[in-house]
Short mmCIF file of C-alpha atoms and ligand atoms in Angstrom, two decimals:
data_model
loop_
_atom_site.label_atom_id
_atom_site.label_comp_id
_atom_site.label_asym_id
_atom_site.label_seq_id
_atom_site.Cartn_x
_atom_site.Cartn_y
_atom_site.Cartn_z
CA MET M 180 -47.08 0.37 -18.78
CA PHE M 181 -45.07 2.87 -16.55
CA LEU M 182 -46.93 0.98 -13.01
CA LEU M 183 -45.53 -2.67 -14.36
CA VAL M 184 -42.20 -0.90 -14.66
CA ALA M 185 -42.60 0.68 -11.71
CA VAL M 186 -43.78 -2.93 -9.61
CA ILE M 187 -41.40 -4.72 -11.32
CA PHE M 188 -38.74 -1.38 -9.91
CA PHE M 189 -39.72 -1.72 -6.61
CA ILE M 190 -40.26 -5.56 -6.33
CA SER M 191 -36.52 -6.21 -7.25
CA LEU M 192 -35.43 -3.41 -5.05
CA ILE M 193 -37.21 -5.06 -2.37
CA TRP M 194 -35.14 -8.43 -4.06
CA PHE M 195 -31.85 -7.34 -4.01
CA ASN M 196 -31.91 -5.67 -0.35
CA ARG M 197 -33.40 -8.59 0.85
CA ASP M 198 -30.48 -10.20 2.75
CA LYS M 199 -30.16 -7.58 4.33
CA ARG M 200 -31.71 -9.08 8.37
CA TYR M 201 -28.77 -9.91 9.90
CA LEU M 202 -26.11 -7.67 7.93
CA PRO M 203 -24.88 -3.96 9.11
CA PRO M 204 -27.17 -1.03 8.13
CA GLY M 205 -26.29 0.85 5.13
CA PRO M 206 -27.08 2.79 2.18
CA ILE M 207 -30.35 1.20 0.18
CA GLY M 208 -28.88 -0.91 -2.98
CA LEU M 209 -29.99 -0.85 -6.89
CA PRO M 210 -30.73 -3.42 -8.60
CA ILE M 211 -27.38 -5.29 -10.49
CA ILE M 212 -25.18 -2.18 -9.21
CA GLY M 213 -25.97 -1.71 -5.54
CA ASN M 214 -24.42 1.31 -4.39
CA LEU M 215 -22.28 2.59 -7.25
CA PRO M 216 -24.70 5.09 -8.29
CA TYR M 217 -23.96 6.78 -4.60
CA PHE M 218 -20.56 7.14 -4.94
CA ILE M 219 -19.95 8.02 -7.98
CA LEU M 220 -23.63 11.26 -6.81
CA CYS M 221 -20.90 11.91 -3.71
CA LYS M 222 -17.93 12.82 -5.39
CA LYS M 223 -15.99 11.38 -3.04
CA GLU M 224 -13.03 9.23 -2.77
CA ALA M 225 -14.22 5.58 -1.56
CA PRO M 226 -12.71 6.24 2.09
CA GLU M 227 -14.22 9.48 2.64
CA ALA M 228 -17.44 8.31 0.87
CA PHE M 229 -17.30 5.54 3.39
CA GLY M 230 -16.62 7.46 6.50
CA ASN M 231 -20.02 10.25 5.63
CA LEU M 232 -22.13 6.61 5.63
CA ALA M 233 -20.85 5.52 8.81
CA LYS M 234 -22.30 8.98 10.53
CA ARG M 235 -25.96 8.10 9.44
CA ASN M 236 -25.38 4.28 10.01
CA GLY M 237 -23.13 3.49 13.08
CA PRO M 238 -19.35 2.50 12.52
CA ILE M 239 -20.03 -0.42 10.93
CA ILE M 240 -21.57 -0.86 7.29
CA TYR M 241 -22.74 -2.61 4.60
CA VAL M 242 -22.47 -1.73 0.87
CA ARG M 243 -22.97 -3.11 -2.50
CA PHE M 244 -20.81 -2.65 -6.26
CA GLY M 245 -22.39 -5.34 -8.47
CA ALA M 246 -21.49 -8.95 -7.09
CA MET M 247 -18.87 -6.99 -4.69
CA GLU M 248 -20.39 -7.25 -1.22
CA ALA M 249 -18.51 -5.09 1.47
CA ILE M 250 -18.56 -4.31 4.86
CA VAL M 251 -16.76 -1.55 5.93
CA LEU M 252 -15.51 -0.54 8.98
CA ASN M 253 -15.29 2.89 10.48
CA ASP M 254 -13.55 3.50 13.91
CA PHE M 255 -10.77 2.06 15.81
CA LYS M 256 -12.18 -0.62 18.49
CA THR M 257 -14.50 -2.04 15.80
CA ILE M 258 -11.47 -2.52 13.32
CA GLN M 259 -9.30 -3.69 16.12
CA GLU M 260 -11.63 -6.47 16.99
CA ALA M 261 -11.83 -7.51 13.58
CA MET M 262 -8.42 -7.27 12.43
CA ASN M 263 -7.32 -9.38 15.41
CA HIS M 264 -10.13 -11.91 15.19
CA PRO M 265 -8.76 -15.38 13.56
CA ASP M 266 -11.65 -15.91 11.28
CA LEU M 267 -11.37 -12.96 9.68
CA GLN M 268 -8.03 -13.02 7.94
CA ASP M 269 -8.38 -14.27 4.65
CA ARG M 270 -8.79 -12.11 1.04
CA PRO M 271 -11.99 -11.68 -0.78
CA GLU M 272 -12.38 -13.69 -4.34
CA GLN M 273 -9.42 -11.76 -6.82
CA LYS M 274 -11.56 -10.92 -10.02
CA THR M 275 -9.67 -8.37 -11.40
CA PHE M 276 -6.73 -11.11 -12.50
CA GLU M 277 -9.63 -14.20 -13.39
CA SER M 278 -8.20 -13.82 -17.06
CA LYS M 279 -7.60 -17.56 -18.12
CA LYS M 280 -4.72 -16.06 -20.45
CA ILE M 281 -3.10 -15.01 -17.62
CA LYS M 282 -3.64 -18.74 -15.70
CA ASP M 283 -2.81 -20.32 -19.02
CA ALA M 284 0.54 -18.55 -18.78
CA VAL M 285 1.38 -19.37 -15.01
CA GLY M 286 0.00 -22.58 -15.55
CA GLY M 287 -3.01 -22.42 -13.58
CA LYS M 288 -4.21 -20.56 -10.15
CA ALA M 289 -0.77 -18.57 -8.37
CA GLU M 290 -0.93 -17.46 -4.77
CA GLY M 291 1.15 -15.15 -3.22
CA ILE M 292 0.98 -13.64 -0.40
CA ALA M 293 -0.95 -10.60 -0.69
CA MET M 294 -3.71 -11.97 -2.40
CA ALA M 295 -3.73 -15.31 -0.88
CA SER M 296 -6.12 -17.26 1.97
CA GLY M 297 -5.31 -20.22 4.27
CA LYS M 298 -2.88 -22.16 4.25
CA ALA M 299 -1.17 -20.87 0.97
CA TRP M 300 -0.74 -17.22 2.79
CA LYS M 301 0.37 -18.50 5.95
CA HIS M 302 3.25 -20.46 5.07
CA GLN M 303 4.10 -18.06 2.30
CA ARG M 304 3.50 -15.56 4.72
CA LYS M 305 6.00 -16.97 8.14
CA PHE M 306 8.79 -17.53 5.07
CA LEU M 307 8.83 -14.05 4.88
CA VAL M 308 8.67 -12.76 7.88
CA ASN M 309 11.80 -15.75 8.69
CA THR M 310 13.06 -14.25 5.13
CA PHE M 311 13.00 -10.90 6.00
CA ARG M 312 14.15 -11.72 9.08
CA ASP M 313 17.54 -13.35 8.00
CA PHE M 314 17.94 -10.67 5.77
CA GLY M 315 18.34 -8.13 8.43
CA VAL M 316 15.84 -6.12 6.04
CA GLY M 317 14.34 -3.05 7.51
CA LYS M 318 17.11 -3.52 10.80
CA SER M 319 20.76 -1.99 11.03
CA ARG M 320 23.03 -3.65 8.55
CA PHE M 321 20.07 -3.19 5.36
CA GLU M 322 20.81 0.31 5.91
CA ASP M 323 23.57 1.07 3.84
CA SER M 324 21.42 -0.11 0.49
CA VAL M 325 19.38 1.94 1.30
CA ALA M 326 21.32 4.89 1.93
CA MET M 327 22.63 3.44 -0.89
CA GLU M 328 19.34 4.10 -3.05
CA ALA M 329 18.15 7.78 -1.47
CA ALA M 330 21.75 8.68 -2.89
CA ALA M 331 21.61 7.51 -6.33
CA MET M 332 18.20 9.58 -6.54
CA MET M 333 20.13 12.85 -5.28
CA ALA M 334 22.43 12.29 -7.50
CA ALA M 335 19.58 12.03 -10.57
CA ILE M 336 18.05 15.50 -8.51
CA ARG M 337 20.78 17.27 -9.32
CA GLU M 338 20.83 16.75 -12.66
CA LYS M 339 17.33 18.56 -12.59
CA ASN M 340 19.89 21.19 -12.79
CA ASN M 341 17.78 23.08 -10.37
CA LEU M 342 14.58 23.21 -12.99
CA PRO M 343 10.97 22.49 -10.98
CA PHE M 344 10.05 18.75 -11.62
CA ASP M 345 7.89 15.77 -10.58
CA PRO M 346 8.95 13.98 -7.87
CA GLN M 347 7.13 10.74 -8.62
CA ILE M 348 9.23 8.85 -11.11
CA LEU M 349 12.43 9.51 -9.11
CA PHE M 350 11.11 8.85 -5.62
CA SER M 351 9.78 5.18 -7.79
CA ASN M 352 12.98 4.23 -9.34
CA ALA M 353 14.68 4.59 -6.18
CA PHE M 354 12.44 2.35 -4.31
CA SER M 355 11.68 0.19 -7.09
CA ASN M 356 15.00 -0.57 -6.84
CA ILE M 357 15.15 -1.47 -2.82
CA ILE M 358 12.20 -4.06 -3.52
CA CYS M 359 14.12 -4.75 -6.62
CA SER M 360 17.50 -5.73 -4.11
CA VAL M 361 15.38 -7.46 -1.77
CA THR M 362 13.49 -10.17 -4.20
CA PHE M 363 16.22 -10.66 -6.55
CA GLY M 364 19.98 -9.04 -5.50
CA LYS M 365 19.82 -6.54 -8.30
CA ARG M 366 19.09 -3.14 -9.04
CA PHE M 367 19.41 -1.22 -11.79
CA GLU M 368 20.56 1.99 -13.65
CA TYR M 369 17.60 5.08 -13.36
CA TYR M 370 18.60 5.27 -17.43
CA ASP M 371 18.35 1.35 -17.99
CA PRO M 372 15.54 0.65 -20.77
CA LYS M 373 14.79 -3.19 -19.13
CA PHE M 374 14.45 -0.86 -15.59
CA GLU M 375 12.30 1.63 -17.37
CA ARG M 376 9.53 -0.62 -19.14
CA LEU M 377 9.17 -1.97 -15.67
CA LEU M 378 8.71 0.84 -13.83
CA ALA M 379 6.11 2.53 -16.48
CA LEU M 380 4.47 -1.05 -16.46
CA VAL M 381 4.42 -1.22 -12.56
CA LEU M 382 3.02 3.19 -12.73
CA ARG M 383 0.22 2.06 -15.50
CA GLN M 384 -0.68 -1.20 -13.41
CA PHE M 385 -1.46 1.25 -10.33
CA GLU M 386 -3.31 4.16 -12.84
CA VAL M 387 -5.85 1.13 -13.77
CA ILE M 388 -5.83 -1.60 -11.12
CA GLY M 389 -9.07 0.78 -9.80
CA GLY M 390 -10.68 0.52 -12.87
CA ALA M 391 -10.34 -2.39 -13.55
CA ALA M 392 -11.79 -3.46 -10.15
CA VAL M 393 -14.39 -1.58 -10.37
CA LEU M 394 -15.38 -3.66 -13.60
CA ALA M 395 -14.71 -7.21 -12.35
CA ALA M 396 -17.47 -6.39 -10.09
CA PHE M 397 -19.29 -7.30 -12.73
CA PRO M 398 -19.15 -10.45 -13.99
CA ILE M 399 -20.84 -9.92 -16.98
CA LEU M 400 -18.35 -7.05 -17.86
CA GLY M 401 -15.96 -8.62 -17.04
CA LYS M 402 -16.48 -11.55 -19.42
CA PHE M 403 -15.42 -9.41 -21.85
CA GLU M 404 -11.62 -7.87 -21.11
CA PHE M 405 -11.98 -4.95 -22.71
CA GLY M 406 -11.13 -1.14 -20.73
CA PRO M 407 -8.93 -1.40 -17.99
CA ILE M 408 -8.88 -5.71 -17.68
CA LYS M 409 -7.30 -5.74 -20.98
CA GLU M 410 -4.66 -3.62 -19.95
CA VAL M 411 -4.52 -5.28 -16.32
CA THR M 412 -4.03 -8.12 -18.19
CA LYS M 413 -1.99 -7.55 -20.76
CA ASN M 414 0.49 -5.22 -18.32
CA THR M 415 0.32 -8.59 -16.05
CA LEU M 416 1.58 -10.84 -18.95
CA GLU M 417 4.70 -8.30 -19.50
CA PHE M 418 4.80 -8.80 -15.80
CA ILE M 419 5.43 -12.76 -15.69
CA ASN M 420 7.71 -12.90 -18.32
CA PHE M 421 9.96 -10.11 -16.78
CA PHE M 422 9.95 -12.04 -13.40
CA GLN M 423 10.22 -16.22 -15.03
CA ASN M 424 13.30 -14.98 -16.79
CA ILE M 425 14.51 -13.45 -13.26
CA ILE M 426 13.54 -16.85 -11.89
CA ASN M 427 15.25 -19.14 -14.23
CA ASP M 428 18.25 -16.96 -14.12
CA HIS M 429 18.40 -17.89 -9.90
CA LYS M 430 17.39 -21.40 -11.51
CA SER M 431 20.28 -21.54 -13.59
CA LYS M 432 22.83 -20.43 -10.66
CA PHE M 433 21.17 -21.96 -7.42
CA ASP M 434 23.45 -22.61 -5.43
CA GLU M 435 22.05 -23.80 -1.56
CA ASN M 436 25.26 -22.37 0.03
CA ASN M 437 24.57 -19.09 -0.93
CA ILE M 438 21.56 -17.61 -0.52
CA ASN M 439 21.45 -13.60 -1.32
CA ASP M 440 17.99 -12.80 -1.77
CA VAL M 441 14.09 -13.83 -1.65
CA ILE M 442 14.25 -15.67 -4.36
CA ASP M 443 17.06 -17.85 -3.69
CA ALA M 444 15.47 -18.76 -0.32
CA TYR M 445 11.76 -19.22 -1.74
CA MET M 446 13.95 -21.92 -3.64
CA LEU M 447 16.03 -23.41 -1.05
CA GLU M 448 12.66 -23.61 0.72
CA MET M 449 11.10 -24.98 -2.46
CA ARG M 450 13.80 -27.79 -2.38
CA SER M 451 13.54 -28.66 1.06
CA SER M 452 9.00 -28.98 0.59
CA GLU M 453 10.40 -32.06 -1.85
CA VAL M 454 12.70 -33.67 -0.49
CA ASN M 455 11.10 -33.69 3.39
CA GLY M 456 7.35 -33.36 2.11
CA SER M 457 7.77 -30.37 4.17
CA PRO M 458 6.56 -27.12 4.35
CA ASP M 459 3.81 -28.03 2.32
CA PRO M 460 4.86 -28.47 -1.81
CA GLU M 461 1.26 -27.66 -3.27
CA VAL M 462 2.53 -24.48 -1.50
CA PHE M 463 5.88 -23.79 -2.16
CA ASN M 464 6.11 -24.06 -5.91
CA GLU M 465 7.59 -22.07 -9.25
CA LYS M 466 3.96 -20.37 -9.56
CA ASN M 467 3.45 -19.12 -6.56
CA LEU M 468 6.68 -18.28 -6.35
CA GLY M 469 6.00 -15.69 -9.35
CA ALA M 470 2.83 -14.27 -7.43
CA LEU M 471 4.91 -13.46 -3.92
CA VAL M 472 7.46 -11.44 -5.91
CA GLY M 473 4.99 -9.80 -7.47
CA ASP M 474 3.01 -8.82 -4.33
CA LEU M 475 6.36 -7.95 -3.24
CA PHE M 476 6.84 -4.75 -6.21
CA PHE M 477 2.72 -4.00 -6.06
CA ALA M 478 2.96 -3.83 -2.08
CA GLY M 479 6.31 -2.98 -1.50
CA ILE M 480 6.86 -0.12 -4.28
CA ASP M 481 3.48 2.19 -4.64
CA SER M 482 3.25 2.77 -0.69
CA SER M 483 6.12 4.11 0.10
CA VAL M 484 6.21 6.11 -3.01
CA SER M 485 2.86 7.96 -1.78
CA SER M 486 3.88 8.45 1.50
CA LEU M 487 7.25 10.51 0.14
CA ARG M 488 5.55 12.42 -2.75
CA TRP M 489 2.93 13.42 1.16
CA ALA M 490 6.23 14.03 2.78
CA LEU M 491 6.63 16.69 -0.38
CA VAL M 492 3.67 18.19 0.01
CA TYR M 493 2.97 18.51 3.65
CA PHE M 494 6.45 20.80 3.06
CA LEU M 495 5.36 22.93 0.42
CA ILE M 496 2.54 23.94 2.51
CA ASN M 497 4.24 24.30 5.63
CA PRO M 498 7.80 24.88 5.58
CA GLU M 499 8.03 25.77 8.98
CA VAL M 500 7.62 21.98 9.84
CA GLN M 501 10.62 21.46 6.74
CA VAL M 502 12.52 24.04 8.85
CA LYS M 503 12.05 22.56 12.51
CA VAL M 504 13.17 19.15 10.60
CA GLN M 505 16.37 20.79 9.54
CA THR M 506 16.92 22.24 12.96
CA GLU M 507 16.85 19.31 14.50
CA LEU M 508 18.96 17.85 12.06
CA ASP M 509 21.68 20.24 12.53
CA ASP M 510 22.10 20.38 16.03
CA VAL M 511 21.57 16.59 16.56
CA ILE M 512 23.58 14.89 13.71
CA GLY M 513 25.96 18.44 12.13
CA ARG M 514 26.83 18.85 8.87
CA ASP M 515 30.01 16.94 8.85
CA ARG M 516 28.04 13.00 8.47
CA MET M 517 25.05 11.78 7.20
CA PRO M 518 21.67 10.98 9.45
CA ARG M 519 22.14 7.08 10.65
CA TRP M 520 19.29 4.88 11.44
CA GLU M 521 20.21 4.33 14.66
CA ASP M 522 20.10 8.53 15.21
CA ARG M 523 16.50 8.25 15.44
CA SER M 524 15.62 8.00 18.83
CA ARG M 525 17.38 11.19 19.34
CA LEU M 526 15.49 12.68 16.99
CA PRO M 527 11.85 12.72 17.85
CA TYR M 528 11.20 15.46 16.31
CA VAL M 529 11.55 13.96 12.73
CA GLU M 530 10.39 10.65 14.32
CA ALA M 531 6.82 13.11 15.12
CA THR M 532 7.04 14.59 11.66
CA ILE M 533 7.77 10.99 9.25
CA ALA M 534 4.25 10.03 12.01
CA GLU M 535 2.13 13.02 11.12
CA ILE M 536 2.56 12.34 7.40
CA GLN M 537 1.85 8.32 7.69
CA ARG M 538 -0.80 10.13 9.55
CA ILE M 539 -2.52 12.66 7.23
CA GLY M 540 -1.36 11.42 3.98
CA THR M 541 -2.47 7.67 4.86
CA VAL M 542 -1.27 5.62 2.41
CA ALA M 543 -3.82 2.86 3.05
CA ALA M 544 -6.23 4.13 3.74
CA ILE M 545 -8.83 1.14 3.27
CA GLY M 546 -5.26 -0.65 4.74
CA GLY M 547 -5.69 -4.69 3.60
CA THR M 548 -9.08 -5.50 2.69
CA HIS M 549 -10.22 -9.13 4.55
CA ALA M 550 -12.73 -11.52 4.34
CA ALA M 551 -14.69 -13.84 6.27
CA ARG M 552 -12.93 -17.69 6.65
CA LYS M 553 -16.97 -18.83 7.29
CA ASP M 554 -20.22 -17.14 8.48
CA VAL M 555 -19.01 -15.07 11.54
CA THR M 556 -20.43 -13.35 14.28
CA PHE M 557 -19.59 -9.90 15.03
CA ARG M 558 -21.25 -7.23 17.27
CA GLY M 559 -24.12 -8.70 16.81
CA TYR M 560 -24.19 -8.91 13.51
CA THR M 561 -23.59 -11.29 10.13
CA ILE M 562 -19.97 -11.56 8.17
CA PRO M 563 -20.85 -13.91 5.92
CA LYS M 564 -18.29 -16.18 4.84
CA GLY M 565 -16.12 -14.53 2.28
CA ILE M 566 -17.52 -10.84 2.24
CA ALA M 567 -14.64 -8.24 1.92
CA VAL M 568 -14.17 -6.82 5.10
CA ILE M 569 -12.56 -2.95 5.05
CA PRO M 570 -10.87 -1.44 7.60
CA ASN M 571 -11.27 1.93 7.14
CA VAL M 572 -7.96 3.29 8.33
CA TYR M 573 -8.17 6.85 6.90
CA ALA M 574 -12.20 7.09 9.02
CA VAL M 575 -9.60 6.12 11.94
CA MET M 576 -6.26 8.79 11.08
CA ARG M 577 -9.02 11.58 10.51
CA ASN M 578 -11.82 10.75 13.58
CA PRO M 579 -11.35 14.34 15.47
CA VAL M 580 -12.37 12.76 18.99
CA LEU M 581 -8.82 10.96 18.18
CA TRP M 582 -6.60 13.70 16.83
CA PRO M 583 -8.19 17.45 16.81
CA LYS M 584 -8.07 19.81 13.66
CA PRO M 585 -8.01 16.35 12.08
CA LEU M 586 -6.98 17.77 8.95
CA GLU M 587 -4.48 20.15 9.98
CA PHE M 588 -0.54 19.03 9.73
CA LYS M 589 0.56 18.92 13.10
CA PRO M 590 3.96 16.89 14.07
CA GLU M 591 3.51 18.27 17.66
CA ARG M 592 0.20 15.73 18.18
CA PHE M 593 3.47 13.26 18.51
CA LEU M 594 5.43 14.44 21.10
CA ASP M 595 5.08 14.42 24.41
CA GLU M 596 5.08 17.25 27.52
CA ASN M 597 9.00 16.40 27.40
CA GLY M 598 9.33 16.39 24.01
CA LYS M 599 9.42 12.91 22.81
CA PHE M 600 7.64 11.16 20.29
CA THR M 601 4.93 9.20 20.95
CA LYS M 602 2.17 7.46 19.68
CA PRO M 603 -1.16 6.57 20.21
CA GLU M 604 -2.74 2.64 19.64
CA HIS M 605 -4.92 4.05 17.31
CA PHE M 606 -2.02 5.39 14.93
CA ILE M 607 -2.93 1.96 12.71
CA PRO M 608 -0.95 3.24 8.81
CA PHE M 609 0.57 -0.82 8.58
CA ASN M 610 -3.24 -1.85 10.57
CA ILE M 611 -3.00 -4.10 12.79
CA GLY M 612 -3.48 -7.69 13.18
CA PRO M 613 -1.90 -10.90 12.44
CA ARG M 614 -2.24 -9.87 8.72
CA LYS M 615 -0.40 -6.51 9.14
CA CYS M 616 1.63 -4.95 6.53
CA PRO M 617 5.26 -7.04 7.18
CA GLY M 618 7.16 -4.43 5.45
CA GLU M 619 6.66 -1.96 8.66
CA GLN M 620 10.56 -2.17 9.52
CA LEU M 621 12.20 -1.52 6.00
CA ALA M 622 9.50 0.95 4.90
CA LYS M 623 10.10 2.69 8.21
CA MET M 624 13.71 2.67 7.41
CA GLU M 625 13.26 3.87 3.52
CA LEU M 626 11.00 6.93 4.94
CA PHE M 627 13.67 7.68 7.89
CA ILE M 628 16.60 7.61 5.35
CA PHE M 629 14.99 9.22 2.61
CA LEU M 630 13.49 12.23 4.33
CA THR M 631 16.73 13.24 6.59
CA HIS M 632 18.95 12.61 3.97
CA LEU M 633 17.09 14.36 1.22
CA LEU M 634 16.03 17.29 3.85
CA HIS M 635 19.89 17.33 5.11
CA LYS M 636 20.60 18.06 1.12
CA PHE M 637 18.39 20.15 0.20
CA THR M 638 15.29 22.50 0.73
CA PHE M 639 12.07 21.93 -1.21
CA TYR M 640 10.08 24.63 -2.34
CA GLN M 641 6.78 26.06 -3.89
CA PRO M 642 7.73 26.39 -7.83
CA GLU M 643 6.68 30.39 -8.48
CA ASP M 644 3.92 30.63 -10.97
CA THR M 645 2.98 27.32 -9.86
CA PRO M 646 -0.44 26.82 -6.83
CA ALA M 647 -0.19 24.94 -3.63
CA PRO M 648 -0.09 21.06 -4.02
CA SER M 649 -3.79 19.38 -3.47
CA THR M 650 -3.58 17.71 -0.39
CA ASP M 651 -6.83 16.47 -1.91
CA GLY M 652 -5.92 12.58 -2.43
CA LYS M 653 -6.98 10.00 -5.02
CA MET M 654 -7.84 6.42 -4.56
CA GLY M 655 -5.45 4.04 -6.96
CA LEU M 656 -3.72 1.24 -5.39
CA THR M 657 -3.11 3.60 -2.30
CA PHE M 658 -4.17 6.96 -1.47
CA LYS M 659 -2.31 9.31 -3.03
CA PRO M 660 -1.68 13.14 -3.99
CA PRO M 661 -2.25 14.68 -7.29
CA PRO M 662 0.58 15.05 -9.31
CA PHE M 663 2.75 18.25 -8.29
CA GLN M 664 5.96 20.17 -9.17
CA VAL M 665 8.91 21.00 -7.24
CA SER M 666 11.93 23.07 -6.46
CA LEU M 667 15.03 22.99 -4.32
CA ARG M 668 17.91 24.25 -3.49
CA GLU M 669 21.25 22.32 -2.22
CA ARG M 670 21.93 23.21 1.09
CA ASP M 671 25.57 24.67 2.63
C1 HEM S 915 4.76 2.91 4.49
C2 HEM S 915 5.08 1.89 3.58
C3 HEM S 915 3.54 1.07 4.15
C4 HEM S 915 2.71 1.16 3.90
C5 HEM S 915 1.91 1.64 4.87
C6 HEM S 915 2.14 -0.33 4.06
C7 HEM S 915 0.85 -0.99 4.40
C8 HEM S 915 0.54 -2.53 4.31
C9 HEM S 915 -0.93 -1.94 4.82
C10 HEM S 915 -2.13 -1.50 5.45
C11 HEM S 915 -1.17 -3.69 4.63
C12 HEM S 915 -2.71 -4.82 4.53
C13 HEM S 915 -2.80 -5.15 6.58
C14 HEM S 915 -4.28 -6.39 5.91
O1 HEM S 915 -3.95 -6.47 4.98
O2 HEM S 915 -3.96 -5.93 7.79
C15 HEM S 915 0.09 -4.35 3.98
C16 HEM S 915 0.10 -5.48 3.58
C17 HEM S 915 0.95 -5.81 2.32
N1 HEM S 915 2.20 -4.95 2.43
FE1 HEM S 915 2.75 -3.07 3.64
N2 HEM S 915 3.16 -1.04 3.38
C18 HEM S 915 4.22 -0.44 2.92
C19 HEM S 915 5.50 -0.86 3.04
C20 HEM S 915 5.50 -2.45 2.63
C21 HEM S 915 6.38 -2.88 2.21
C22 HEM S 915 8.04 -1.61 1.76
C23 HEM S 915 6.56 -4.04 1.39
C24 HEM S 915 7.90 -4.84 1.41
C25 HEM S 915 8.85 -4.95 1.51
C26 HEM S 915 5.33 -4.04 1.95
C27 HEM S 915 4.76 -5.26 1.63
C28 HEM S 915 2.96 -5.69 1.94
C29 HEM S 915 2.50 -7.06 2.29
C30 HEM S 915 3.75 -8.17 1.06
C31 HEM S 915 1.73 -7.41 2.55
C32 HEM S 915 0.70 -8.35 2.25
C33 HEM S 915 0.57 -9.24 3.72
C34 HEM S 915 -0.79 -10.01 3.80
O3 HEM S 915 -1.37 -9.73 3.10
O4 HEM S 915 -0.03 -11.23 4.64
N3 HEM S 915 4.76 -3.54 2.09
N4 HEM S 915 0.69 -3.03 3.89
#
């Protein structure tokens, strides 16, 4: 009996690993579950575990979890080539949101930008990039909205009366409000119950989505809708309801001569496509609008919140860097006014510090999963149609050849011999290629304004009797620091 089981096991092992002939090397997978045990047993977060596999197998590796197969790219040149490849710009099919309940609520399949492929992605991405440009998002004329939100957040910080606090909620309030303003032209007071509910949902969704994605890789488990998948479905239905009310409100007040936000601009595009047949009416419709609004929330909040939290973690551990940033701000800007976006070219140490936070924090550690539109031959391997292609940006940002002593927090690595800010081409926090982050300019402005305004007014330090914050990031929707507490003093 034992012999029979052993024979069946080995035959299935060979069968499940059979079609690796043209695929890159990787660890041998078990039947059904694939490489899941490796990732559980190695006790590392996925980006680091991929990097370790690459040390043994070369920069391009193949891994499998249940039905989800992935090719992971672990060095800069490979990522650069793949992310610019015209046939590698799709997204893999999304099983996490496959629930019938979600489809019923939306009236079918809804595609925004972040998870879309083909023409839905191409047209809507172009729309978003143009709309951001027209509204001046991430440009000087948008600065006042960002600065106002930073001021509201600092007022809320002062209400903590010098008691230690976890910055997660306040940062989430602020960055959510910026996305609300861009998307539907409204910001909320921090204690508005509607806003508190929305924020709690957003934060919870960020927490459970990773677990749901793992379960969804096993179609049989995914069908039963339990645990995280059930919760993701429930939260998504609540989001749909929230966004739909806002869209309905915009519909009732729509005025084509008064386009104020992304939803207005999208409705104008829908009108034009109804009347002229261009842009494509199959793409610009209300279902996809809802999905696009959701994308802005999921892509545009957690990444900025986690970046600013990494900033505080590294300032608490390296107080001398915080002092240098404050000294540069005081020397260049002075104490009588707040720093402005246009000041940044005169603040090389500030720019270098923000870059170093983005490098060492690497919030988009596996920076955007792509997929092949058709079978692609890449560096002698086959990337089969639909398979996930993961750029391991974390491995690039911590490669000791590119960044000597990569675990040390050293803003100076971004300064040249004349003290000018400089960044090498392998610095890719927003990924590269046609699919790179369309919110890059906004994110850069948010980080600059929030960081400089906070350090202009406050000095952060580790609360007494608490351990130093951990730099061991955790993978959720983004790569983020574990919760920590911070204290501050108001500067003179
Ligand atoms: C520090 C902050 C941010 C970082 C590090 C970041 C990074 C990224 C990365 C790595 C991707 C995947 C690119 C790819 O698939 O190749 C992405 C996609 C995206 N990001 Fe960001 N992002 C940030 C902030 C924002 C903000 C503020 C917004 C919105 C206003 C935004 C909107 C998007 C959207 C819509 C996508 C999907 C693009 C597509 O699929 O074509 N991001 N971001």
